[in-house]
């Protein structure tokens, strides 16, 4: 069996991944930013032709880059967010090679995702937000895709996953605002200055979806999160009807897992 742990930001995915890992200590755990057989969030997706120039440009950390690089299907996946360096502009530079935020066409985006799900051939895995969060967020905010288009894409994903054993553990937030407020505090520095929330708000405000629809600010972002959760649960019910469990965020019992 393979587990996909999904839910909104602040719903407790990392905690649930930890509980599942304790329950299955022999399983592989994939968190955001890890090299992952199905997800590319927080990783560069670089052609083999471009990779040598990156190594040359960042020769001072070539060893670290090599250790965090994985060749795959004519590309090199670099887990660049796991590299700690004070080289100016390094992370911003490598970010441009991600597949999200309209950096590639919608057709290429879908093709890469479907091929990686199709090629995935390992079992006994626990995946953190590797099925919904980054894909759905990108399709809404940057591709301005309709709910129907997103649901149709997940029908394609289910088709390529045919024959695989997997189960979705979805953490449903009953109070999205409270959950977001918790991680706002958790992801602050020692002086209480918020680190994550301003970046998340800027990410939302500057997205094509927000600009096209005249949206901005905390309330509009919270409304977007609520809509995204409703859509993801709808996908579970309509597409993955026999492969999901809904758990109430932060109020489920261990025996519910």
Tab-separated table of C-alpha atoms in Angstrom:
chain	number	residue	atom	x	y	z
A	1	UNK	CA	0.000	0.000	0.000
A	2	UNK	CA	1.007	3.602	-0.676
A	3	UNK	CA	-0.433	6.555	1.231
A	4	UNK	CA	-1.079	10.065	-0.060
A	5	UNK	CA	-1.507	12.528	2.818
A	6	UNK	CA	-3.438	15.566	1.593
A	7	UNK	CA	-5.131	18.682	2.957
A	8	UNK	CA	-4.806	22.443	3.146
A	9	UNK	CA	-1.813	24.270	4.552
A	10	UNK	CA	-1.959	23.995	8.345
A	11	UNK	CA	-4.233	20.937	8.372
A	12	UNK	CA	-1.609	18.747	10.054
A	13	UNK	CA	-0.194	16.787	7.118
A	14	UNK	CA	3.318	16.584	8.561
A	15	UNK	CA	1.971	15.250	11.854
A	16	UNK	CA	-0.098	12.589	10.086
A	17	UNK	CA	2.875	11.616	7.922
A	18	UNK	CA	4.806	11.112	11.154
A	19	UNK	CA	2.044	8.931	12.631
A	20	UNK	CA	1.854	6.799	9.507
A	21	UNK	CA	5.638	6.500	9.478
A	22	UNK	CA	5.588	5.296	13.094
A	23	UNK	CA	2.900	2.780	12.156
A	24	UNK	CA	4.902	1.618	9.106
A	25	UNK	CA	8.597	2.114	9.984
A	26	UNK	CA	9.699	0.155	6.910
A	27	UNK	CA	7.956	2.583	4.524
A	28	UNK	CA	9.667	5.321	2.519
A	29	UNK	CA	8.566	8.839	3.498
A	30	UNK	CA	8.511	11.658	0.941
A	31	UNK	CA	8.027	15.205	2.173
A	32	UNK	CA	7.901	18.415	0.130
A	33	UNK	CA	11.263	19.187	-1.411
A	34	UNK	CA	12.466	15.578	-1.328
A	35	UNK	CA	13.316	13.696	-4.495
A	36	UNK	CA	9.979	12.070	-5.091
A	37	UNK	CA	8.887	9.580	-7.781
A	38	UNK	CA	5.590	11.387	-8.392
A	39	UNK	CA	5.888	15.041	-7.331
A	40	UNK	CA	8.207	17.914	-8.311
A	41	UNK	CA	7.333	20.659	-5.828
A	42	UNK	CA	10.339	22.685	-4.616
A	43	UNK	CA	12.582	20.945	-7.150
A	44	UNK	CA	14.169	22.110	-10.407
A	45	UNK	CA	13.386	20.121	-13.538
A	46	UNK	CA	16.389	20.756	-15.773
A	47	UNK	CA	17.184	19.331	-19.188
A	48	UNK	CA	20.367	17.273	-19.400
A	49	UNK	CA	21.722	19.880	-21.823
A	50	UNK	CA	21.318	22.736	-19.305
A	51	UNK	CA	22.560	20.849	-16.263
A	52	UNK	CA	26.335	21.201	-16.942
A	53	UNK	CA	26.021	24.987	-17.182
A	54	UNK	CA	24.362	25.055	-13.743
A	55	UNK	CA	27.196	23.000	-12.250
A	56	UNK	CA	29.715	25.353	-13.855
A	57	UNK	CA	27.905	28.473	-12.637
A	58	UNK	CA	27.806	27.178	-9.059
A	59	UNK	CA	31.146	25.437	-8.998
A	60	UNK	CA	31.686	26.364	-5.315
A	61	UNK	CA	28.797	24.080	-4.299
A	62	UNK	CA	29.131	21.572	-7.119
A	63	UNK	CA	29.386	18.640	-4.706
A	64	UNK	CA	26.195	19.633	-2.891
A	65	UNK	CA	24.391	20.121	-6.204
A	66	UNK	CA	25.500	16.724	-7.444
A	67	UNK	CA	24.333	15.023	-4.252
A	68	UNK	CA	20.896	16.620	-4.610
A	69	UNK	CA	20.568	15.837	-8.338
A	70	UNK	CA	18.750	12.879	-9.858
A	71	UNK	CA	18.821	11.952	-13.554
A	72	UNK	CA	15.464	10.993	-14.982
A	73	UNK	CA	14.153	10.637	-18.528
A	74	UNK	CA	16.421	13.160	-20.215
A	75	UNK	CA	16.203	15.598	-17.294
A	76	UNK	CA	17.929	16.207	-13.985
A	77	UNK	CA	15.790	16.887	-10.925
A	78	UNK	CA	17.612	19.115	-8.429
A	79	UNK	CA	16.296	19.304	-4.853
A	80	UNK	CA	17.637	22.838	-4.660
A	81	UNK	CA	15.620	23.967	-1.627
A	82	UNK	CA	17.531	21.428	0.459
A	83	UNK	CA	20.839	23.115	-0.334
A	84	UNK	CA	21.916	25.666	2.272
A	85	UNK	CA	24.127	28.359	0.777
A	86	UNK	CA	24.735	32.089	1.047
A	87	UNK	CA	25.446	32.436	-2.685
A	88	UNK	CA	23.338	35.444	-3.765
A	89	UNK	CA	20.426	34.538	-6.024
A	90	UNK	CA	21.050	30.782	-6.023
A	91	UNK	CA	17.572	29.691	-4.929
A	92	UNK	CA	15.849	32.286	-7.100
A	93	UNK	CA	17.880	31.115	-10.075
A	94	UNK	CA	17.063	27.425	-9.582
A	95	UNK	CA	13.412	28.242	-8.926
A	96	UNK	CA	12.972	29.213	-12.576
A	97	UNK	CA	13.342	25.549	-13.551
A	98	UNK	CA	10.310	24.398	-11.546
A	99	UNK	CA	7.287	23.198	-13.512
A	100	UNK	CA	4.834	25.334	-11.537
A	101	UNK	CA	3.636	28.953	-11.730
A	102	UNK	CA	3.195	29.076	-15.513
A	103	UNK	CA	6.856	28.312	-16.178
A	104	UNK	CA	5.844	25.728	-18.784
A	105	UNK	CA	2.773	25.283	-20.983
A	106	UNK	CA	-0.328	23.544	-19.628
A	107	UNK	CA	0.157	20.665	-22.078
A	108	UNK	CA	3.767	20.141	-20.955
A	109	UNK	CA	2.685	20.464	-17.313
A	110	UNK	CA	0.095	17.700	-17.720
A	111	UNK	CA	2.400	15.523	-19.777
A	112	UNK	CA	5.217	15.616	-17.213
A	113	UNK	CA	2.875	14.852	-14.313
A	114	UNK	CA	1.082	12.006	-16.084
A	115	UNK	CA	4.335	10.419	-17.240
A	116	UNK	CA	5.837	10.507	-13.752
A	117	UNK	CA	2.718	8.931	-12.214
A	118	UNK	CA	2.754	6.337	-15.000
A	119	UNK	CA	6.473	5.539	-14.532
A	120	UNK	CA	6.235	5.300	-10.732
A	121	UNK	CA	7.083	1.683	-9.858
A	122	UNK	CA	7.801	1.481	-6.124
A	123	UNK	CA	5.555	0.508	-3.191
A	124	UNK	CA	5.359	1.020	0.571
A	125	UNK	CA	5.533	4.799	0.346
A	126	UNK	CA	4.055	7.676	2.358
A	127	UNK	CA	3.705	10.864	0.307
A	128	UNK	CA	3.107	14.319	1.788
A	129	UNK	CA	0.941	16.538	-0.505
A	130	UNK	CA	2.060	14.757	-3.661
A	131	UNK	CA	-1.352	14.296	-5.273
A	132	UNK	CA	-3.464	17.427	-4.760
A	133	UNK	CA	-1.967	20.531	-3.161
A	134	UNK	CA	0.622	21.714	-5.656
A	135	UNK	CA	-1.177	20.542	-8.787
A	136	UNK	CA	-4.612	21.880	-7.830
A	137	UNK	CA	-3.168	25.152	-6.502
A	138	UNK	CA	-1.244	25.689	-9.722
A	139	UNK	CA	-4.175	24.843	-11.987
A	140	UNK	CA	-6.440	27.280	-10.141
A	141	UNK	CA	-4.077	30.172	-9.482
A	142	UNK	CA	-1.766	30.101	-12.491
A	143	UNK	CA	-3.581	28.198	-15.233
A	144	UNK	CA	-6.973	29.682	-14.307
A	145	UNK	CA	-8.463	26.237	-14.942
A	146	UNK	CA	-12.108	25.592	-14.135
A	147	UNK	CA	-13.200	22.984	-11.593
A	148	UNK	CA	-14.399	20.807	-14.462
A	149	UNK	CA	-11.003	20.970	-16.186
A	150	UNK	CA	-9.226	20.045	-12.964
A	151	UNK	CA	-11.588	17.138	-12.303
A	152	UNK	CA	-11.075	15.917	-15.886
A	153	UNK	CA	-7.291	15.967	-15.363
A	154	UNK	CA	-7.648	13.851	-12.228
A	155	UNK	CA	-9.602	11.312	-14.242
A	156	UNK	CA	-6.486	11.032	-16.411
A	157	UNK	CA	-4.313	10.687	-13.313
A	158	UNK	CA	-6.522	7.890	-11.978
A	159	UNK	CA	-6.257	6.097	-15.322
A	160	UNK	CA	-2.437	6.068	-15.258
A	161	UNK	CA	-2.527	4.867	-11.631
A	162	UNK	CA	-4.624	1.884	-12.623
A	163	UNK	CA	-3.339	-1.269	-10.975
A	164	UNK	CA	-1.478	0.554	-8.187
A	165	UNK	CA	-2.317	0.108	-4.507
A	166	UNK	CA	-2.797	3.509	-2.871
A	167	UNK	CA	-5.026	5.274	-0.386
A	168	UNK	CA	-5.637	8.988	0.164
A	169	UNK	CA	-5.749	10.281	3.739
A	170	UNK	CA	-7.441	13.687	3.452
A	171	UNK	CA	-7.314	16.061	6.418
A	172	UNK	CA	-10.430	18.229	6.274
A	173	UNK	CA	-10.129	21.613	7.981
A	174	UNK	CA	-13.399	22.579	9.666
A	175	UNK	CA	-12.005	26.001	10.585
A	176	UNK	CA	-9.612	27.082	7.832
A	177	UNK	CA	-8.927	30.482	9.394
A	178	UNK	CA	-7.851	28.996	12.732
A	179	UNK	CA	-5.562	26.477	11.062
A	180	UNK	CA	-3.911	29.191	8.993
A	181	UNK	CA	-3.486	31.357	12.098
A	182	UNK	CA	-1.691	28.500	13.847
A	183	UNK	CA	0.902	28.103	11.109
A	184	UNK	CA	1.286	31.871	10.869
A	185	UNK	CA	2.608	31.763	14.429
A	186	UNK	CA	4.589	28.567	13.962
A	187	UNK	CA	6.343	29.890	10.873
A	188	UNK	CA	7.637	33.082	12.456
A	189	UNK	CA	11.110	34.026	13.624
A	190	UNK	CA	12.275	34.369	17.226
A	191	UNK	CA	11.025	37.967	17.314
A	192	UNK	CA	7.537	36.956	16.195
A	193	UNK	CA	7.935	38.302	12.667
A	194	UNK	CA	5.851	36.235	10.298
A	195	UNK	CA	7.875	34.479	7.589
A	196	UNK	CA	5.446	32.215	5.743
A	197	UNK	CA	2.199	34.192	5.655
A	198	UNK	CA	3.453	37.331	3.853
A	199	UNK	CA	5.017	35.136	1.161
A	200	UNK	CA	1.835	33.074	0.803
A	201	UNK	CA	-0.270	36.228	0.555
A	202	UNK	CA	2.046	37.708	-2.075
A	203	UNK	CA	1.950	34.424	-3.998
A	204	UNK	CA	-1.860	34.587	-4.030
A	205	UNK	CA	-2.164	38.312	-4.758
A	206	UNK	CA	0.212	38.130	-7.724
A	207	UNK	CA	-1.323	35.011	-9.264
A	208	UNK	CA	-3.151	35.347	-12.606
A	209	UNK	CA	-6.321	34.010	-10.961
A	210	UNK	CA	-6.357	36.777	-8.353
A	211	UNK	CA	-5.577	39.492	-10.895
A	212	UNK	CA	-8.186	38.329	-13.416
A	213	UNK	CA	-10.875	38.123	-10.730
A	214	UNK	CA	-9.905	41.311	-8.863
A	215	UNK	CA	-8.991	39.437	-5.700
A	216	UNK	CA	-6.491	40.498	-3.047
A	217	UNK	CA	-5.866	40.164	0.650
A	218	UNK	CA	-6.359	37.710	3.460
A	219	UNK	CA	-10.133	37.204	3.140
A	220	UNK	CA	-9.950	36.424	-0.562
A	221	UNK	CA	-7.086	34.009	0.021
A	222	UNK	CA	-9.039	32.220	2.759
A	223	UNK	CA	-12.020	31.942	0.400
A	224	UNK	CA	-9.692	30.400	-2.174
A	225	UNK	CA	-8.467	27.844	0.378
A	226	UNK	CA	-12.057	26.924	1.273
A	227	UNK	CA	-12.902	26.457	-2.405
A	228	UNK	CA	-9.777	24.386	-2.976
A	229	UNK	CA	-10.656	22.084	-0.099
A	230	UNK	CA	-14.199	21.610	-1.413
A	231	UNK	CA	-12.814	20.787	-4.856
A	232	UNK	CA	-10.233	18.320	-3.542
A	233	UNK	CA	-12.858	16.505	-1.468
A	234	UNK	CA	-15.110	16.423	-4.526
A	235	UNK	CA	-12.269	14.842	-6.510
A	236	UNK	CA	-11.877	12.226	-3.777
A	237	UNK	CA	-15.564	11.387	-3.851
A	238	UNK	CA	-16.037	11.429	-7.618
A	239	UNK	CA	-12.703	10.099	-8.890
A	240	UNK	CA	-11.116	8.133	-6.042
A	241	UNK	CA	-14.349	6.955	-4.420
A	242	UNK	CA	-12.929	3.687	-3.043
A	243	UNK	CA	-9.474	5.011	-2.194
A	244	UNK	CA	-9.840	7.776	0.362
A	245	UNK	CA	-10.543	8.487	4.016
A	246	UNK	CA	-11.618	11.881	5.344
A	247	UNK	CA	-10.080	12.724	8.717
A	248	UNK	CA	-11.037	15.835	10.669
A	249	UNK	CA	-7.963	17.997	10.873
A	250	UNK	CA	-6.305	17.798	14.304
A	251	UNK	CA	-9.311	16.070	15.900
A	252	UNK	CA	-9.062	12.496	14.629
A	253	UNK	CA	-8.129	9.537	16.808
A	254	UNK	CA	-5.151	7.295	16.142
A	255	UNK	CA	-7.550	4.385	15.616
A	256	UNK	CA	-9.178	6.388	12.794
A	257	UNK	CA	-6.022	6.116	10.717
